[in-house]
Tab-separated table of C-alpha atoms and ligand atoms in Angstrom:
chain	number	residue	atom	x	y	z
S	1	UNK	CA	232.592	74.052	176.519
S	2	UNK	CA	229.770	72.476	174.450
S	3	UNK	CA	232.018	69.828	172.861
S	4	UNK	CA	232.804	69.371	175.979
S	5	UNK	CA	229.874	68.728	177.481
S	6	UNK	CA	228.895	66.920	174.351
S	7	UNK	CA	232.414	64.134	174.690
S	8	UNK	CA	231.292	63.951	178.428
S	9	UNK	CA	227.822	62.798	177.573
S	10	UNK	CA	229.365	60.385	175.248
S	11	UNK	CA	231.414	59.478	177.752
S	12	UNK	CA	228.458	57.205	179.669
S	13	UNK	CA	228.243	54.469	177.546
S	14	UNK	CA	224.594	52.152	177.575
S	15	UNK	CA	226.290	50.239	179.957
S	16	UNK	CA	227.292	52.869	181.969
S	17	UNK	CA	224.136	53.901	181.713
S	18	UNK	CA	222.718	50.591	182.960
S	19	UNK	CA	225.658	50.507	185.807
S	20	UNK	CA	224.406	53.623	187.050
S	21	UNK	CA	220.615	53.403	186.442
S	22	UNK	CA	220.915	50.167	188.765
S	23	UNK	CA	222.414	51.493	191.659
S	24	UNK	CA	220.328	54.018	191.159
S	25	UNK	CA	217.591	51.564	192.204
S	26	UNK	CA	219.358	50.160	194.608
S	27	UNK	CA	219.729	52.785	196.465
S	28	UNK	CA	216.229	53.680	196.027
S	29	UNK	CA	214.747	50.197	196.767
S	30	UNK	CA	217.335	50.144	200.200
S	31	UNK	CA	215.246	53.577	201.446
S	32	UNK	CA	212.305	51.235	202.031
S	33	UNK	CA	213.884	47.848	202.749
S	34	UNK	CA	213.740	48.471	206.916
S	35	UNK	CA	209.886	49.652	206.653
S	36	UNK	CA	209.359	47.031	204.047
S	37	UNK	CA	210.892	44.415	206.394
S	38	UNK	CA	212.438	43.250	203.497
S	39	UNK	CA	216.106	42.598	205.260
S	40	UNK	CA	216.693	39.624	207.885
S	41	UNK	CA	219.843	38.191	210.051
S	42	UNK	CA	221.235	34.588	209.363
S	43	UNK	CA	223.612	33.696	211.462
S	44	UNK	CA	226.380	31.287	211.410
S	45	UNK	CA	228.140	29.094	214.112
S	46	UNK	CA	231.515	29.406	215.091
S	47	UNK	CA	232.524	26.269	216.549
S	48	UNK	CA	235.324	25.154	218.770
S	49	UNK	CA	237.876	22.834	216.948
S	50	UNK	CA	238.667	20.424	218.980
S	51	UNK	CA	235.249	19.249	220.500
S	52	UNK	CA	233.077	20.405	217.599
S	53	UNK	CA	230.692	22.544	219.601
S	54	UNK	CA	228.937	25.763	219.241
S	55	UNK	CA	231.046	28.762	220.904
S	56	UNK	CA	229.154	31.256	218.931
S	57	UNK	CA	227.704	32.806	215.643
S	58	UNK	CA	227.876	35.630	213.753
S	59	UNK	CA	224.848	37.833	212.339
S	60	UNK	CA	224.907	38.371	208.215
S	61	UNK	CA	222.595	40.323	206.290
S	62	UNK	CA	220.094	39.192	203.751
S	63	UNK	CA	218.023	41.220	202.029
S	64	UNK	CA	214.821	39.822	199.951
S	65	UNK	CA	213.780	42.331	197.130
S	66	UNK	CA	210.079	41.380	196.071
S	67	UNK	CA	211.201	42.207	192.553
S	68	UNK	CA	214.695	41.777	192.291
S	69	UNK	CA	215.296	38.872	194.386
S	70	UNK	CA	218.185	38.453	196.710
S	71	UNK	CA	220.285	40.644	196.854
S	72	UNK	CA	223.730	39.792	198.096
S	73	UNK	CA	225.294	42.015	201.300
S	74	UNK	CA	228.944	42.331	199.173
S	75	UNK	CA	226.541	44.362	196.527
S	76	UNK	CA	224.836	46.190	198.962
S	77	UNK	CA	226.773	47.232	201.899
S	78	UNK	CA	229.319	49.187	200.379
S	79	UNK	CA	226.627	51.070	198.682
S	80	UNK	CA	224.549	51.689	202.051
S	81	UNK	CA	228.100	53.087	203.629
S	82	UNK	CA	229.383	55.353	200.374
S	83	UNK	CA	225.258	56.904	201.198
S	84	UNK	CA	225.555	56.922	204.680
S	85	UNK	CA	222.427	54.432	205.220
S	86	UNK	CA	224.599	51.896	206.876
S	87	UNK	CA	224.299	53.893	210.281
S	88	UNK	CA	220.172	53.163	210.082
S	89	UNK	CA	220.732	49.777	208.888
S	90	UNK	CA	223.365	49.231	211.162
S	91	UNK	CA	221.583	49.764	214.001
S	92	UNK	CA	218.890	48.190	213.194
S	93	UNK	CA	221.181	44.933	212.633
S	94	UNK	CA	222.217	45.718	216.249
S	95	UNK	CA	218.983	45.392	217.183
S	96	UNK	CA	217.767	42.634	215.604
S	97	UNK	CA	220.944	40.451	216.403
S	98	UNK	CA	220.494	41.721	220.352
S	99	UNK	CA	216.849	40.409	220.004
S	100	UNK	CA	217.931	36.990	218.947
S	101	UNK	CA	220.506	36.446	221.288
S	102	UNK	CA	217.942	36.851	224.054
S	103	UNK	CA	215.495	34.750	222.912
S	104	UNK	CA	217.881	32.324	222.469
S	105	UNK	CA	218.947	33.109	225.998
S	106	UNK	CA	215.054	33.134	226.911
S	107	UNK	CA	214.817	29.067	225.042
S	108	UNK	CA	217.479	28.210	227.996
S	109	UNK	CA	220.717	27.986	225.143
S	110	UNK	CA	222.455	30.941	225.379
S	111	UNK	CA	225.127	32.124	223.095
S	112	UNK	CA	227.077	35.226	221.653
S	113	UNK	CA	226.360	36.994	218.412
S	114	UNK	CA	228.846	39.048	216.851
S	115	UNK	CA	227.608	41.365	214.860
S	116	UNK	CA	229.888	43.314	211.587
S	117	UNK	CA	229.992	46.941	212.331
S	118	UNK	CA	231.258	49.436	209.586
S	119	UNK	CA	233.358	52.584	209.721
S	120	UNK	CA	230.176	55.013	209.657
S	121	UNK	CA	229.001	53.656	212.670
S	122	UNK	CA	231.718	54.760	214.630
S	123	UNK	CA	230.997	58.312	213.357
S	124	UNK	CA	228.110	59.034	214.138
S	125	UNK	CA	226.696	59.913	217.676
S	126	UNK	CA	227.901	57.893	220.080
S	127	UNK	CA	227.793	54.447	219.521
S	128	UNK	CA	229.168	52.639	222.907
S	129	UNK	CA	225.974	54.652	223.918
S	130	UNK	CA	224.127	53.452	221.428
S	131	UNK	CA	224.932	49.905	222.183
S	132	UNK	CA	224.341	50.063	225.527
S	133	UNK	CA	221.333	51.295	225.127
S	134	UNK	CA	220.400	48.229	222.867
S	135	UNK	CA	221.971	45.842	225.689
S	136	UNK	CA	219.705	47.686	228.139
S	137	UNK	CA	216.683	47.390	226.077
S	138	UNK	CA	217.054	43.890	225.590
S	139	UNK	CA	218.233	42.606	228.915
S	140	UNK	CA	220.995	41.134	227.183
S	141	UNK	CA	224.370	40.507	229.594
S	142	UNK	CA	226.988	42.619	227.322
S	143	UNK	CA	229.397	39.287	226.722
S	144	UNK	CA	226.799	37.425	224.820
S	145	UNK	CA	227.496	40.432	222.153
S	146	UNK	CA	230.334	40.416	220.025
S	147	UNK	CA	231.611	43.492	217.546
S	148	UNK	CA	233.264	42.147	214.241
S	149	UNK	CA	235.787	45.289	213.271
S	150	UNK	CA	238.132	45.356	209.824
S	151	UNK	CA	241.463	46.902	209.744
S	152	UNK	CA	240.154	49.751	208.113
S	153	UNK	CA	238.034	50.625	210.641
S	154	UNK	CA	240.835	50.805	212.964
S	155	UNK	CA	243.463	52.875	210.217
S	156	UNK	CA	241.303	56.179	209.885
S	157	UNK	CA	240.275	56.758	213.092
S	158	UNK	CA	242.548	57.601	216.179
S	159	UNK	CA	241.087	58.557	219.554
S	160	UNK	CA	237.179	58.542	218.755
S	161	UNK	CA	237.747	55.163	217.800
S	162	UNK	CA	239.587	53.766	220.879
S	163	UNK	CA	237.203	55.149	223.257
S	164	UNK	CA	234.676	53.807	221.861
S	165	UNK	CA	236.476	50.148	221.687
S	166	UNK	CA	237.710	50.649	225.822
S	167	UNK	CA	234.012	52.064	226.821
S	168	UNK	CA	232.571	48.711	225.006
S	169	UNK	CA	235.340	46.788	226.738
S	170	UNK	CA	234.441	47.749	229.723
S	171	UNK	CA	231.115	46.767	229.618
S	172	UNK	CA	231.879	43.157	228.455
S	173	UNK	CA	231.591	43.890	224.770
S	174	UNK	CA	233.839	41.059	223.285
S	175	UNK	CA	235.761	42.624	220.547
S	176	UNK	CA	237.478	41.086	216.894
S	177	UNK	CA	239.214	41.923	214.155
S	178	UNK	CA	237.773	40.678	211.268
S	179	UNK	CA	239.690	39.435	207.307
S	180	UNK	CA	242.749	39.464	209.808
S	181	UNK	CA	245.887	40.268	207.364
S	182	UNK	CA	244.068	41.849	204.501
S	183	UNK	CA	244.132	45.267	205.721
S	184	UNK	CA	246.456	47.700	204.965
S	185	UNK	CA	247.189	48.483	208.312
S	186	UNK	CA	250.283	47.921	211.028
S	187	UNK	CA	249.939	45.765	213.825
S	188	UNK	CA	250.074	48.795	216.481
S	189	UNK	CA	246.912	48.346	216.865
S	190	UNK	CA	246.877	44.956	218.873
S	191	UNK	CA	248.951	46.338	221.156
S	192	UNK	CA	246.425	49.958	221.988
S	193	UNK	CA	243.137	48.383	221.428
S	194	UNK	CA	241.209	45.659	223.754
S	195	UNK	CA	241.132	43.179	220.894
S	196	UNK	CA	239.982	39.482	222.058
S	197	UNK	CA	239.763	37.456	218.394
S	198	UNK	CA	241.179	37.274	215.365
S	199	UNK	CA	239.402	36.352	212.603
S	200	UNK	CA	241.517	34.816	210.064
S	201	UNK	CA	239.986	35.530	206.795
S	202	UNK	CA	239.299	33.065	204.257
S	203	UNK	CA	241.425	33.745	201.727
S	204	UNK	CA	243.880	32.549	203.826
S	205	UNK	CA	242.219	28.963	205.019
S	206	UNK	CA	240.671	28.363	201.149
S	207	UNK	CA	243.911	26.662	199.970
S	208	UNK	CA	245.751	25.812	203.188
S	209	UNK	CA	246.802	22.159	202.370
S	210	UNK	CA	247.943	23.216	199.231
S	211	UNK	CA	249.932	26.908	199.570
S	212	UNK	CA	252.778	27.243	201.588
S	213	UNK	CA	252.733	30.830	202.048
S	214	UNK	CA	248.929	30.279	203.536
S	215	UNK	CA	250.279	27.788	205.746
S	216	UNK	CA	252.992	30.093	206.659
S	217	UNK	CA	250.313	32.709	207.102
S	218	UNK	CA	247.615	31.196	209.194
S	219	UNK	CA	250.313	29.635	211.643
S	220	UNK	CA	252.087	32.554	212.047
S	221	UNK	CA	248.681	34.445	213.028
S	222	UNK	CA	247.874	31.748	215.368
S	223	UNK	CA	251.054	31.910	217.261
S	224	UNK	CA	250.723	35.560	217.568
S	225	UNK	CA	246.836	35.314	218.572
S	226	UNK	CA	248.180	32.907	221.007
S	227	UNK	CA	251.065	34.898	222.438
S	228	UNK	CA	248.678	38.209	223.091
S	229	UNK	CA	246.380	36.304	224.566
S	230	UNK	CA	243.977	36.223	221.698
S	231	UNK	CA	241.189	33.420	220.285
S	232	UNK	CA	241.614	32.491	216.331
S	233	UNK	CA	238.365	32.285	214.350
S	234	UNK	CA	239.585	30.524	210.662
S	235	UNK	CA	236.752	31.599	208.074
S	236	UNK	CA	235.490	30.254	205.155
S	237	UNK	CA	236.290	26.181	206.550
S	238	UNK	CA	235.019	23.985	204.059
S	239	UNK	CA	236.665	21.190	203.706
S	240	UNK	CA	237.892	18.293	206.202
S	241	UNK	CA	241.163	18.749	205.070
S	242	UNK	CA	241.240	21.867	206.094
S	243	UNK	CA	239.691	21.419	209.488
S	244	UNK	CA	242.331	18.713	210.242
S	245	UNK	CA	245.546	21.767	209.129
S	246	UNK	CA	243.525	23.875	211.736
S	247	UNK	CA	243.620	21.166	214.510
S	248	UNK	CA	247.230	20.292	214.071
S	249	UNK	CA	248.493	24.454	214.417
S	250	UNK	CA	246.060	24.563	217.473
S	251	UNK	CA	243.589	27.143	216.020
S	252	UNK	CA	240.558	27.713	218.711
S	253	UNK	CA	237.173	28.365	216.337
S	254	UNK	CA	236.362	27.586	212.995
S	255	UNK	CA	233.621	29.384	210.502
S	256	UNK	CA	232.565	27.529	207.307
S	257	UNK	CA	230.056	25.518	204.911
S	258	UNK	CA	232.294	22.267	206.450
S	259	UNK	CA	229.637	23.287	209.997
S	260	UNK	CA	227.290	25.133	208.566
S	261	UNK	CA	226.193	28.127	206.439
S	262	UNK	CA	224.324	31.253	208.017
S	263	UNK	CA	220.941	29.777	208.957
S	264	UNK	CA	217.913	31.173	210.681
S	265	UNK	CA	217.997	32.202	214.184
S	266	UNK	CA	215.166	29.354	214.929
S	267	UNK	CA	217.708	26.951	212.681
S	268	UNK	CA	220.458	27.882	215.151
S	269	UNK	CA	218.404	26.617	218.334
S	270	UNK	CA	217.489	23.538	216.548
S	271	UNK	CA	221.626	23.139	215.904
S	272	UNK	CA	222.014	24.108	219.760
S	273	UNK	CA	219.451	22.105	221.308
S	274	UNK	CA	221.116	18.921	218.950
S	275	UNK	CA	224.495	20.056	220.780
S	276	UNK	CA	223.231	19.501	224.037
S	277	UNK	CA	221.641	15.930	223.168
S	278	UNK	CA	225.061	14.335	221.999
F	301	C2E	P1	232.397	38.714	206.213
F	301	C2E	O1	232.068	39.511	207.426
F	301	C2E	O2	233.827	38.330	206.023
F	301	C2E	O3	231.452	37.437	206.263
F	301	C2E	C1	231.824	36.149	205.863
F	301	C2E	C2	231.241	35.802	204.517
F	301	C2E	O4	231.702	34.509	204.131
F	301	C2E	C3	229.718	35.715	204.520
F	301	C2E	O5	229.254	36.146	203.243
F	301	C2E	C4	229.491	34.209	204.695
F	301	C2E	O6	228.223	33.782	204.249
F	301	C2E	C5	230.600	33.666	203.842
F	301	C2E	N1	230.979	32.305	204.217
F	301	C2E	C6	230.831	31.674	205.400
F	301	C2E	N2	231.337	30.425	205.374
F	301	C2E	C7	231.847	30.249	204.132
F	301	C2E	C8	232.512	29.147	203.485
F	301	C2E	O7	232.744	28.084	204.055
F	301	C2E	N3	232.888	29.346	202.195
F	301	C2E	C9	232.665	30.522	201.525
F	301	C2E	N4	233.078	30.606	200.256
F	301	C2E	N5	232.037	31.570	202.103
F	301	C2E	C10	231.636	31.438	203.399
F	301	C2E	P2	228.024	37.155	203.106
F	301	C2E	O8	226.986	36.818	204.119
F	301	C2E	O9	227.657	37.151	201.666
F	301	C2E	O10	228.640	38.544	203.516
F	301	C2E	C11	229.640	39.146	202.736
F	301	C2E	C12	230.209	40.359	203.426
F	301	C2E	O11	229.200	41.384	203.555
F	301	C2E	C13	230.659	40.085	204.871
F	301	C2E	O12	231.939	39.520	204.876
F	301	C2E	C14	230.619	41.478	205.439
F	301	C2E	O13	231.755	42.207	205.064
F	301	C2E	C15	229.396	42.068	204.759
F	301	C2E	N6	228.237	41.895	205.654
F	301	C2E	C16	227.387	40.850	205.760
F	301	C2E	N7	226.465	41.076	206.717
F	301	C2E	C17	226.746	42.292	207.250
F	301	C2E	C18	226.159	43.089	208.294
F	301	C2E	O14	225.198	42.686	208.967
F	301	C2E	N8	226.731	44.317	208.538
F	301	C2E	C19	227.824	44.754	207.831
F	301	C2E	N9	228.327	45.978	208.131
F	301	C2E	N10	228.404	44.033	206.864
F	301	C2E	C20	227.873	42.812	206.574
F	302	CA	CA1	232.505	39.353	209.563
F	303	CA	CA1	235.463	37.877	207.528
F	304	CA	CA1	235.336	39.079	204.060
């Protein structure tokens, strides 16, 4: 048992070590980040692709460490859901987002925010309550808020999951399925769940004018967005080239550095009230 225990502490390597000691720190320095107000929203437009104007925008997470700098949400996020910390954060994202959207509402320019939930969130309490609670709070009308879902989300969880999805429905929540086609999940789901977007995620778009099976991929998802009903969001648009494959197969919304990147909610009025002029 002693070698043992001696070969395991071996085992952690100095960078290990360093691997662990860091997230270590992380998870630390994310305890205060909400008091600290160290994390804000940017949000990005969603714009339609034929006429070019805003339809919508979706909240992201950014989180300024005083000592370590930014700190990207792909590093963090899957860290605050392994500890559980995404259901605080979470909600107050929720918040925050449902703030904006009325004070863009308030500045006469109304439009939707979707906000990313995670799989935690819909374990914990009850969060159609929750939510319209938030709504309440705010005075926000329930279809200027939008709930970004992955596949995931939707594979582990059965019933708890679909009443929460109908109970938001019914209020007005708009509903999407985010990275569209990455998950490893069926498509049952579009046919039990009040789904109203697909997001079609970038991986996809990045080399559309280029790869046939992306071409295959993102037309085929359009077609069956289109036959169910559905809007198509194509992330990650950056190039013209792009934008014009997107036009052609009739895709509704596009996301992307091509419009712009996540901004500042003030940035985003400035954008809207520009929208209005032309
Ligand atoms: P996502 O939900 O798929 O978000 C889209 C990501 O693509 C964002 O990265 C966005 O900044 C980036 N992006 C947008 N346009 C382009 C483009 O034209 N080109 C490229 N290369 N990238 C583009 P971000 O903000 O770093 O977020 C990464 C991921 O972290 C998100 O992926 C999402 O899974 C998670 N995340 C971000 N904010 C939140 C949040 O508020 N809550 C939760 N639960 N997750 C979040
Ligand atoms: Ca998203
Ligand atoms: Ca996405
Ligand atoms: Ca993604």
């Amino acid at each position: 048992a002693k070698d043992l225990g001696r070969n395991n502490f071996q085992f952690f390597t100095d960078d290990m070590n360093a691997a662990m000691m860091q997230r270590l720190r992380l998870e630390s320095a994310m305890r205060w980040a909400i008091e600290r107000n160290e994390f804000m929203l940017h949000y990005q437009p969603q714009v339609d692709v034929i006429t070019g104007k805003i339809r919508g925008t979706e909240a992201l997470i950014r989180w300024r460490h005083p000592e370590f700098g930014m700190i990207s949400p792909a590093q963090f996020i899957p860290l605050a859901e392994e500890t559980g910390m995404i259901v605080q954060i979470g909600d107050w994202i929720l918040r925050t987002a449902c703030a904006q959207a009325k004070a863009w509402q308030v500045a006469g320019l109304p439009m939707r925010v979707a906000v990313n939930l995670s799989a935690r969130q819909f374990h914990q309490g009850d969060l159609a309550e929750t939510i319209a609670e938030i709504l309440e709070q705010h005075d926000l009308p329930p279809s200027l808020l939008e709930v970004e879902l992955t596949e995931g989300i939707l594979m582990d969880d059965t019933s708890q999951t679909a009443s929460v999805l109908d109970k938001l429905h019914g209020m007005g929540v708009q509903i999407s399925i985010d990275d569209f086609g990455t998950g490893y999940s069926s498509l049952s789901y579009l046919k039990r769940l009040p789904i109203q977007i697909l997001k079609i995620d970038q991986s996809f778009v990045r080399d559309i004018h280029t790869d046939p099976d992306d071409r295959a991929i993102v037309t085929a998802v359009i077609a069956l967005a289109h036959s169910m009903k559905l809007r198509v969001v194509a992330e990650g648009v950056e190039t013209p080239e792009q934008l014009a494959f997107l036009k052609e197969y009739d895709c509704d919304m596009m996301q992307g550095y091509l419009f712009s990147r996540p901004v500042s909610g003030d940035d985003v009025l400035s954008l809207l009230e520009n929208d209005t002029r032309l």
